[in-house]
Backbone as JSON Lines, residues from 0, in Angstrom:
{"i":0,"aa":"X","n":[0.83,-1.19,0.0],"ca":[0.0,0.0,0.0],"c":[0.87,1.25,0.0]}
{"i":1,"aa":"X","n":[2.14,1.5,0.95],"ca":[2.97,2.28,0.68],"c":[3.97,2.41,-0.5]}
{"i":2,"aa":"X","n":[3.54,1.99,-1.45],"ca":[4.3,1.39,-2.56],"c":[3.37,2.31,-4.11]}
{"i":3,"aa":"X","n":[2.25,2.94,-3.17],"ca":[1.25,3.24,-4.45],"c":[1.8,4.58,-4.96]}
{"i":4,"aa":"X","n":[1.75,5.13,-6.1],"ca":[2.05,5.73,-7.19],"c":[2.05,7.21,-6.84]}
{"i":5,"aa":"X","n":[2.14,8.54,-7.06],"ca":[2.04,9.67,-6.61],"c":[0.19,10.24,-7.55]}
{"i":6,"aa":"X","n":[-0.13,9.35,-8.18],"ca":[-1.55,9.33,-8.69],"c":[-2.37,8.28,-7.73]}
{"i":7,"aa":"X","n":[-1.77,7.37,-6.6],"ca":[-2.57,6.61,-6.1],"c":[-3.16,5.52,-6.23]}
{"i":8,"aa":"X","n":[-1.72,4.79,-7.34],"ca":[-2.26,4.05,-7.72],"c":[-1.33,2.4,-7.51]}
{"i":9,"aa":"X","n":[-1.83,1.45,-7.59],"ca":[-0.84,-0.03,-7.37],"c":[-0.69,-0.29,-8.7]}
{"i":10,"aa":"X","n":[0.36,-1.11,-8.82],"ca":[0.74,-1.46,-10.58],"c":[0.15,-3.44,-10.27]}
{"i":11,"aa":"X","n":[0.84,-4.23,-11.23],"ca":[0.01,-5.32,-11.45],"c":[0.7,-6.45,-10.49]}
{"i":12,"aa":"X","n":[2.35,-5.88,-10.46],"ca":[3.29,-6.87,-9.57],"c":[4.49,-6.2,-9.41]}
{"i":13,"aa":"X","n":[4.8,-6.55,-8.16],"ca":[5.4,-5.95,-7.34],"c":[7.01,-7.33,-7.25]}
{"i":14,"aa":"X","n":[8.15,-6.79,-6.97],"ca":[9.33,-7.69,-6.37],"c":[9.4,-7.54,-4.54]}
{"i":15,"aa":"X","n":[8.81,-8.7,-4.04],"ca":[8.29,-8.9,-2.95],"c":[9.78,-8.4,-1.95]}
{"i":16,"aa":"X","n":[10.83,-8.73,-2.37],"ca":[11.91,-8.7,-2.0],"c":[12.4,-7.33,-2.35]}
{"i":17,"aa":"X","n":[13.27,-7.05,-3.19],"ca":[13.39,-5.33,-3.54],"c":[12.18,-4.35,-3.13]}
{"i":18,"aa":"X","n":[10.61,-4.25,-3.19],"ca":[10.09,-3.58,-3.51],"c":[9.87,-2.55,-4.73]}
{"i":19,"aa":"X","n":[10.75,-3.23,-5.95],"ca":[10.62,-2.79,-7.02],"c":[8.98,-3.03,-7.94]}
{"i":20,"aa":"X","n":[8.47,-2.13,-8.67],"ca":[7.67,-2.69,-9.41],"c":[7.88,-3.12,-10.21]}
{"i":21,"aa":"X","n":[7.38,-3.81,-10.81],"ca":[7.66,-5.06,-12.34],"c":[6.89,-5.08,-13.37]}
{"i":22,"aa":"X","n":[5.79,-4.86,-13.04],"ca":[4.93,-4.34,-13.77],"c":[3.79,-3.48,-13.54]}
{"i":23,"aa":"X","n":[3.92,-2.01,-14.65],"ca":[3.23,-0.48,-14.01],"c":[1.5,-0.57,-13.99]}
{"i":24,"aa":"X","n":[1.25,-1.51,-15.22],"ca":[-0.07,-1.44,-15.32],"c":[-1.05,-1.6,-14.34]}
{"i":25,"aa":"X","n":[-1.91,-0.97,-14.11],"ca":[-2.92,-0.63,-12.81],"c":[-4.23,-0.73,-13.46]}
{"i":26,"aa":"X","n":[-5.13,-1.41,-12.67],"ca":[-6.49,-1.79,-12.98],"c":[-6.87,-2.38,-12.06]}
{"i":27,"aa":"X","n":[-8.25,-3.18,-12.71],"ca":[-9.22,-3.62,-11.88],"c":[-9.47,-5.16,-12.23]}
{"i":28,"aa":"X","n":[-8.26,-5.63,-13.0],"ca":[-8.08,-7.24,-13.46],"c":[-7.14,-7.95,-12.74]}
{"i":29,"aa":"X","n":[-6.72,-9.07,-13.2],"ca":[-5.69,-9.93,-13.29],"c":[-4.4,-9.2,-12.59]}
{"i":30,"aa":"X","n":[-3.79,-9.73,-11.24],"ca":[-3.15,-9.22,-10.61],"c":[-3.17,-7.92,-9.41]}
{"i":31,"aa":"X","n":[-4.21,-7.54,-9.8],"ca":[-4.48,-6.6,-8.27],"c":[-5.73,-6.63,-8.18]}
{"i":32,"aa":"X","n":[-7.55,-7.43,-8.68],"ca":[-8.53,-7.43,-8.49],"c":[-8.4,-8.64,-7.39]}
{"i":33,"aa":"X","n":[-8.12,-9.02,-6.83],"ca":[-7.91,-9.8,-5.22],"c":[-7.56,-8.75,-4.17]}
{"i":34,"aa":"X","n":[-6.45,-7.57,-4.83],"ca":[-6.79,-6.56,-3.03],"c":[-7.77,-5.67,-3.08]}
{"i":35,"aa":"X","n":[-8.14,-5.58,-4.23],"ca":[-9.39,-4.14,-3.53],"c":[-10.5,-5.31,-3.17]}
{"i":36,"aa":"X","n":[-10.75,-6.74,-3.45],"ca":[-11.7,-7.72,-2.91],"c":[-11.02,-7.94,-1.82]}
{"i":37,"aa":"X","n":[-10.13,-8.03,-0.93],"ca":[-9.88,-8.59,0.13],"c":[-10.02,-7.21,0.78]}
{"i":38,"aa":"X","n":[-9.69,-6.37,0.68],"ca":[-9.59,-5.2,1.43],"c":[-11.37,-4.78,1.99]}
{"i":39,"aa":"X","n":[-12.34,-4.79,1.14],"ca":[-13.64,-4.76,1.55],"c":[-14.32,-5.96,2.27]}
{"i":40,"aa":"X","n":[-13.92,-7.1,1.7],"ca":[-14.35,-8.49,2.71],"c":[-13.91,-8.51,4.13]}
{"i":41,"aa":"X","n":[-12.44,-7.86,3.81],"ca":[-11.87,-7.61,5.68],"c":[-12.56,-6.86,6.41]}
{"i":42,"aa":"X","n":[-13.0,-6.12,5.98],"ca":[-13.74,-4.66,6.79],"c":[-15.31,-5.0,7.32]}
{"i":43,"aa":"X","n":[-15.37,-5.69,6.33],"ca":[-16.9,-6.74,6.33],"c":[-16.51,-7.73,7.55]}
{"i":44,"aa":"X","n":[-15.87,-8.21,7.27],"ca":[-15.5,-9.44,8.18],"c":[-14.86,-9.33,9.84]}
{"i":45,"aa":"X","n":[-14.21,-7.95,9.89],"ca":[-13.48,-7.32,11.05],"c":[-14.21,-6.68,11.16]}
{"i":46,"aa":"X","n":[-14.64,-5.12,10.61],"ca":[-15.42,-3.94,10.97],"c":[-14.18,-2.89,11.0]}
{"i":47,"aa":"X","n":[-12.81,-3.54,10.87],"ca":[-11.83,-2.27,11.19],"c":[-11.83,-1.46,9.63]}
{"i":48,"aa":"X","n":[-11.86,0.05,10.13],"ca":[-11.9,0.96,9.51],"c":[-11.15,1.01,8.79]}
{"i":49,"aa":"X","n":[-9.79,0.62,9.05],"ca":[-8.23,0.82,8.22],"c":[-8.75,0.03,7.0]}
{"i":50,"aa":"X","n":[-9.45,-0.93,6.73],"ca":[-9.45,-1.62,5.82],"c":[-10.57,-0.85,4.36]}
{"i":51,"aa":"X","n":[-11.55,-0.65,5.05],"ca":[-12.41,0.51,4.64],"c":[-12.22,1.74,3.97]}
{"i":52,"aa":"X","n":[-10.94,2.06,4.65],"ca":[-10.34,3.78,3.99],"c":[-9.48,3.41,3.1]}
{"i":53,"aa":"X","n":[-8.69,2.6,2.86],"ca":[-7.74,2.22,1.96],"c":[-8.64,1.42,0.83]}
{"i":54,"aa":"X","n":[-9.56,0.71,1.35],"ca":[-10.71,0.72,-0.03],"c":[-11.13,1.92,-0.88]}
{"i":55,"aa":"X","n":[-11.49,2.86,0.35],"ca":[-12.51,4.39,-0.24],"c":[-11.75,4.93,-1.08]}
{"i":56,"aa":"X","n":[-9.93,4.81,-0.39],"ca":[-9.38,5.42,-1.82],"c":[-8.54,5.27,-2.56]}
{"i":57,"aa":"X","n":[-8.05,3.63,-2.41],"ca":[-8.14,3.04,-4.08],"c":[-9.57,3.24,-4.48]}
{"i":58,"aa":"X","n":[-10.37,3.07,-4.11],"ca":[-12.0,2.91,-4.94],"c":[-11.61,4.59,-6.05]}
{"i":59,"aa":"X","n":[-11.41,5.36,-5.41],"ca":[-11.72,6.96,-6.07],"c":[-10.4,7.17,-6.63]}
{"i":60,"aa":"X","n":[-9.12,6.01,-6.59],"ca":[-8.11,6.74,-7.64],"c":[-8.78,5.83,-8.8]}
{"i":61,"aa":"X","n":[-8.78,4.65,-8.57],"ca":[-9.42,3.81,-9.8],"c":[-10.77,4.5,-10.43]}
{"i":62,"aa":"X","n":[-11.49,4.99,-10.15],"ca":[-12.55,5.57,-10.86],"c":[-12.34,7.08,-11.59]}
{"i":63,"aa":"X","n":[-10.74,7.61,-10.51],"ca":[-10.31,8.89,-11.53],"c":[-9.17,8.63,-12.12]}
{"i":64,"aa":"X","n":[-8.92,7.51,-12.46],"ca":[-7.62,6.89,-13.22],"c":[-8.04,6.1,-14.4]}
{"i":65,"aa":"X","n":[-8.32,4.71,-14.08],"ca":[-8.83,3.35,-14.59],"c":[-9.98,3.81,-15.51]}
{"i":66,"aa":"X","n":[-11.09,4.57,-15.12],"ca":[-12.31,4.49,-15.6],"c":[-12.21,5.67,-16.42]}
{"i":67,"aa":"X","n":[-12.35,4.95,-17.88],"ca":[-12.46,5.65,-19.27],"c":[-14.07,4.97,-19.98]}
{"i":68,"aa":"X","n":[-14.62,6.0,-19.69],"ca":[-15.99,6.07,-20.8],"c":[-16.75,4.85,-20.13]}
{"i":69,"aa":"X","n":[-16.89,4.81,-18.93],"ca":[-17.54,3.66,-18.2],"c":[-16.84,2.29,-18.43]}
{"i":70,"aa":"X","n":[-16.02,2.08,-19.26],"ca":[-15.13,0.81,-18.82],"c":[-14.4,1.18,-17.77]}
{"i":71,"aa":"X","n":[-13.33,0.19,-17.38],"ca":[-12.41,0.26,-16.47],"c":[-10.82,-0.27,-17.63]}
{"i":72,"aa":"X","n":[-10.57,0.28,-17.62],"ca":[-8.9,0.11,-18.47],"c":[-7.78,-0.46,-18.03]}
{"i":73,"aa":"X","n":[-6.62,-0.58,-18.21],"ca":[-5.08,-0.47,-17.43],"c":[-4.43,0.51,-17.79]}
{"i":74,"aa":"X","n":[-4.11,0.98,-16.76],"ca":[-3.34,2.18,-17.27],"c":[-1.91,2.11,-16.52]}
{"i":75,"aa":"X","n":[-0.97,2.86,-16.95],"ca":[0.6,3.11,-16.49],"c":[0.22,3.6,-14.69]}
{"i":76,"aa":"X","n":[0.61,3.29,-13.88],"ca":[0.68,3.46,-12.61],"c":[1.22,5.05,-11.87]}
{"i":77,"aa":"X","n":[1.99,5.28,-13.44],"ca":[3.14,6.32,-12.87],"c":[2.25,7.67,-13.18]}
{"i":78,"aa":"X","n":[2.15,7.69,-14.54],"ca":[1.67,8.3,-15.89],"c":[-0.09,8.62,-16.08]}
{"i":79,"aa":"X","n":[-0.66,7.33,-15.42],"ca":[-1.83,7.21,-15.68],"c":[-2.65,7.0,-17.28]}
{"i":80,"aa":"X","n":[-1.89,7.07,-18.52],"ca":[-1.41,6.9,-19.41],"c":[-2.14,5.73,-20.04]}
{"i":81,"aa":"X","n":[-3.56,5.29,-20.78],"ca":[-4.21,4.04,-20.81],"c":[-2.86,3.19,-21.54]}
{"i":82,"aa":"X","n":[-2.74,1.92,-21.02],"ca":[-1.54,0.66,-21.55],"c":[-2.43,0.0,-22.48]}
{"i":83,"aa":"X","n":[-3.5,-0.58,-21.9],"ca":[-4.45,-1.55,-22.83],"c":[-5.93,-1.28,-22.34]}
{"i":84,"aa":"X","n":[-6.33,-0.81,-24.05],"ca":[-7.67,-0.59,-23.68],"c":[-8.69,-1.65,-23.97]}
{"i":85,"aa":"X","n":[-8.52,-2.51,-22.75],"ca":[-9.12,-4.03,-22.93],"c":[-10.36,-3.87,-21.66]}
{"i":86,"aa":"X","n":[-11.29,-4.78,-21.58],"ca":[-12.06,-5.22,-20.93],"c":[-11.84,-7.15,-21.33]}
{"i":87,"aa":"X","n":[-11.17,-6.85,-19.7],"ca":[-10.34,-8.34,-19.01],"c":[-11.53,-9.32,-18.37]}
{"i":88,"aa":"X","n":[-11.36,-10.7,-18.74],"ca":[-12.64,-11.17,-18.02],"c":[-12.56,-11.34,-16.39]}
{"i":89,"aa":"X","n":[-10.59,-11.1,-16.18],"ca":[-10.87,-10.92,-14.85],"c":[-11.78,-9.49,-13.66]}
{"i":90,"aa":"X","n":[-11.84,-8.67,-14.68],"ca":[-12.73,-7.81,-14.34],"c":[-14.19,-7.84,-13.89]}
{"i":91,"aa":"X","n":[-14.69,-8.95,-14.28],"ca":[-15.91,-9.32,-14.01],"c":[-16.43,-9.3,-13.04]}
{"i":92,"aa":"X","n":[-15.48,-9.53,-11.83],"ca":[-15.98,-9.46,-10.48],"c":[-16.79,-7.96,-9.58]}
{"i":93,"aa":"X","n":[-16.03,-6.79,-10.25],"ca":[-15.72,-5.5,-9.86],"c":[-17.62,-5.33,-9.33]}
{"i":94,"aa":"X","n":[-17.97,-5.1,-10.35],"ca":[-19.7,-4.99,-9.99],"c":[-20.2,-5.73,-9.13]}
{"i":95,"aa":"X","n":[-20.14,-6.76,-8.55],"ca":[-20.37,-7.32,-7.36],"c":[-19.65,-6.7,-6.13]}
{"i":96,"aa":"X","n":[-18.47,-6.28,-6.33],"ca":[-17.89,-5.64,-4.95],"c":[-18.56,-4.18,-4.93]}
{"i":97,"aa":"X","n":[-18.72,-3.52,-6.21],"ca":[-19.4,-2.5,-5.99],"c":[-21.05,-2.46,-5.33]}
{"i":98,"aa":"X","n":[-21.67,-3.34,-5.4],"ca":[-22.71,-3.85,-4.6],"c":[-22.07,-3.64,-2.96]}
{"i":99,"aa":"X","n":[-20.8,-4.74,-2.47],"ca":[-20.93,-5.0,-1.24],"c":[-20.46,-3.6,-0.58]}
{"i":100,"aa":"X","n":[-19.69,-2.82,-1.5],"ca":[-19.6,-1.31,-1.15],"c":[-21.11,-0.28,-0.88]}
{"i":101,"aa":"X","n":[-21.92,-0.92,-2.23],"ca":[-23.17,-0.06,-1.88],"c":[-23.2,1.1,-3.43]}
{"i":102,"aa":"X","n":[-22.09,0.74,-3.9],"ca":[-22.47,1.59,-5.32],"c":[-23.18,1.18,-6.5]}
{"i":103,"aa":"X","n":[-24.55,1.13,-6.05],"ca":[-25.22,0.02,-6.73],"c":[-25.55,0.7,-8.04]}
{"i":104,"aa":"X","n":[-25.25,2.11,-8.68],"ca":[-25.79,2.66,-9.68],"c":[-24.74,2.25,-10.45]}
{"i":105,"aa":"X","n":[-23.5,2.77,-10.04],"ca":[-22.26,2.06,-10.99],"c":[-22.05,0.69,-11.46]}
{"i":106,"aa":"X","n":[-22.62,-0.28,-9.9],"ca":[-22.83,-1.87,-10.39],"c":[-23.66,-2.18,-11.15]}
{"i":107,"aa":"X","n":[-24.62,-1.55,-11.14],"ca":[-25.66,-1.97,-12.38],"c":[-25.33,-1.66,-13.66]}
{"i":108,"aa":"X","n":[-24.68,-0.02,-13.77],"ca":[-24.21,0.74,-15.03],"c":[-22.78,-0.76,-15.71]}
{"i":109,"aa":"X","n":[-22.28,-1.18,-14.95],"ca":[-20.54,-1.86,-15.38],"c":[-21.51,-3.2,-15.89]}
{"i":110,"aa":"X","n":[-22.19,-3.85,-14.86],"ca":[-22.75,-5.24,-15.41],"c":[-23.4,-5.09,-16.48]}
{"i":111,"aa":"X","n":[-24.26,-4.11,-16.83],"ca":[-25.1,-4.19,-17.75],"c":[-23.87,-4.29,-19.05]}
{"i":112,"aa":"X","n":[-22.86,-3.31,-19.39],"ca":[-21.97,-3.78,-20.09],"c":[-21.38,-4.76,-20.23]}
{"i":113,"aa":"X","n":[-20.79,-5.2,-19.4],"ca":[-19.69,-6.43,-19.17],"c":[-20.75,-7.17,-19.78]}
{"i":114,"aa":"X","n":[-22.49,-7.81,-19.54],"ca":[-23.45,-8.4,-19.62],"c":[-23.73,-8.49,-21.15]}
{"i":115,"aa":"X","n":[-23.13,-6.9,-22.06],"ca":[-23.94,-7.09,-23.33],"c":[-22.49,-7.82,-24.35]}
{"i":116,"aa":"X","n":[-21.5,-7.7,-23.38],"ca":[-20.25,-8.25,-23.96],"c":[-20.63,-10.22,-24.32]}
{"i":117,"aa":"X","n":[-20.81,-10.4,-22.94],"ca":[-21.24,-11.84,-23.12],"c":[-22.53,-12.08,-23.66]}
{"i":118,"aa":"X","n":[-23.75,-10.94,-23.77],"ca":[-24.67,-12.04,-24.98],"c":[-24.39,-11.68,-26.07]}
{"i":119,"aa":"X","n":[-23.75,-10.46,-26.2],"ca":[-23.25,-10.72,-28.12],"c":[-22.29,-11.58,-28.77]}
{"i":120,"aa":"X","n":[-21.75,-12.63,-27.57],"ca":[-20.33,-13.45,-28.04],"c":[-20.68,-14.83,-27.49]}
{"i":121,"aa":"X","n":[-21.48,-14.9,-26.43],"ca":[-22.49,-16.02,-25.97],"c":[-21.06,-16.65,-24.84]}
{"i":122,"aa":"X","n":[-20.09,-15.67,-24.59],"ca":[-18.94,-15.72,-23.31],"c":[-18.52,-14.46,-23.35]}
{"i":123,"aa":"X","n":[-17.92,-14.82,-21.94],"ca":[-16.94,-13.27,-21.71],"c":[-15.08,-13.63,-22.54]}
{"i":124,"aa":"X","n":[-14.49,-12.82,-23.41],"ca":[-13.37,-13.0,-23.99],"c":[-12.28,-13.12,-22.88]}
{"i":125,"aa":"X","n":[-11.25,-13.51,-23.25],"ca":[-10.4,-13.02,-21.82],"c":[-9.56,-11.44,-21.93]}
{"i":126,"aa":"X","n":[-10.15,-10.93,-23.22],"ca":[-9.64,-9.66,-23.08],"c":[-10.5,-9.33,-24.68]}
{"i":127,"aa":"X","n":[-11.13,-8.07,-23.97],"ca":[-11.81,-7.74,-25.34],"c":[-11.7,-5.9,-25.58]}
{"i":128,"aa":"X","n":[-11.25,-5.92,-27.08],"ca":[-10.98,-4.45,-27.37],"c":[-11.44,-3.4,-27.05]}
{"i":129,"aa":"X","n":[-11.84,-2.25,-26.65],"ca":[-12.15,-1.55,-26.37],"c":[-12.53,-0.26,-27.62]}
{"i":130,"aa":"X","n":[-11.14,-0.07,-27.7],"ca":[-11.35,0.57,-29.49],"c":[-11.79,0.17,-30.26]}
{"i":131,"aa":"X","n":[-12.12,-1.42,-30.74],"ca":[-12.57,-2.25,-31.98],"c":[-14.18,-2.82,-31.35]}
{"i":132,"aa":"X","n":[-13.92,-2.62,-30.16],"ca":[-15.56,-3.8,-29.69],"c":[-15.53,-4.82,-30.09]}
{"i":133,"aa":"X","n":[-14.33,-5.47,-29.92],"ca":[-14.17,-7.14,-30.62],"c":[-13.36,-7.62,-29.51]}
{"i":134,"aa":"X","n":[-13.15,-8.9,-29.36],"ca":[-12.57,-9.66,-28.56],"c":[-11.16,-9.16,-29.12]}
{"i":135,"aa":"X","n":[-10.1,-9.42,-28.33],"ca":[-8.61,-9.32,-28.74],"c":[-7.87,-10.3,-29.06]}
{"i":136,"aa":"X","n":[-7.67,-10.77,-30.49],"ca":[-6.32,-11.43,-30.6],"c":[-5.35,-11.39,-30.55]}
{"i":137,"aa":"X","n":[-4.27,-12.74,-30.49],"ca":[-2.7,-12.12,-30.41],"c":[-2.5,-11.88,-28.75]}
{"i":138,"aa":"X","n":[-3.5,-12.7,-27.9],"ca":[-2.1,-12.07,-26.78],"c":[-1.49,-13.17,-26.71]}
{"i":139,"aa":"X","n":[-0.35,-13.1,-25.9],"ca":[0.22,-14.31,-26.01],"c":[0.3,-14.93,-24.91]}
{"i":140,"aa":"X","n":[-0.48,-14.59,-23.49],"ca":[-0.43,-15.05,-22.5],"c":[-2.29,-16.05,-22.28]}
{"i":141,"aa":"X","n":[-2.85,-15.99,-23.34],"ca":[-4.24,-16.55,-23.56],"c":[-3.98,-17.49,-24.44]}
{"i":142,"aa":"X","n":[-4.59,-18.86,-24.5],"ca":[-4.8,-19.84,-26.12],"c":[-5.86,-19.28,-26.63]}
């Protein structure tokens, strides 16, 4: 958490040992969508506040960072800078935590998208374009 960006933001992975980052990209997928979910389940689960405020504001750098045109993006950590303008299927979760937060206008606004992604493709992609509105080929970390 002391490690976050002068925009407020966490990148995707961290060198547990150095404290170097490794990789800048910041979002709401694959590689950091487990702490802003653990960070609200704790608070749920404890009641301690600390866990709560460090939600409230990652919650508000990610929504003045991440969030381009009602998606959620990756962006450079440093820069803020969109990296890939994908909608990740690890993203999927986000609208449900925004529920257990209580932002139920935004959870409804994100699902209903994420929602028209999967009935126009009859699945969610594991990364789908943003600029093209097509699923993304070519990564090389997906078959």
């Amino acid at each position: 958490w002391e490690s976050r960006s002068q925009l407020g933001l966490l990148g995707s992975h961290i060198n547990v040992q150095s404290g170097e980052w490794v990789y800048l990209d910041s979002g709401i997928g694959g590689g950091i969508d487990s702490f802003f979910e653990y960070l609200m389940k704790a608070h749920l689960l404890t009641g301690k506040d600390l866990y709560l405020e460090m939600f409230e504001e990652g919650y508000a750098k990610i929504n003045q960072h991440v969030k381009k045109n009602g998606w959620y993006v990756d962006v450079d950590m440093k820069s803020g800078q969109v990296m890939f303008p994908y909608y990740r299927s690890l993203q999927s979760f986000w609208p449900g935590l925004q529920v257990l937060y209580g932002d139920l206008v935004e959870a409804e606004e994100l699902f209903r998208r994420f929602f028209g992604v999967w009935t126009t493709y009859g699945f969610v992609p594991e990364a789908f374009n943003l600029l093209t509105y097509t699923p993304q080929e070519g990564l090389g970390q997906y078959p």
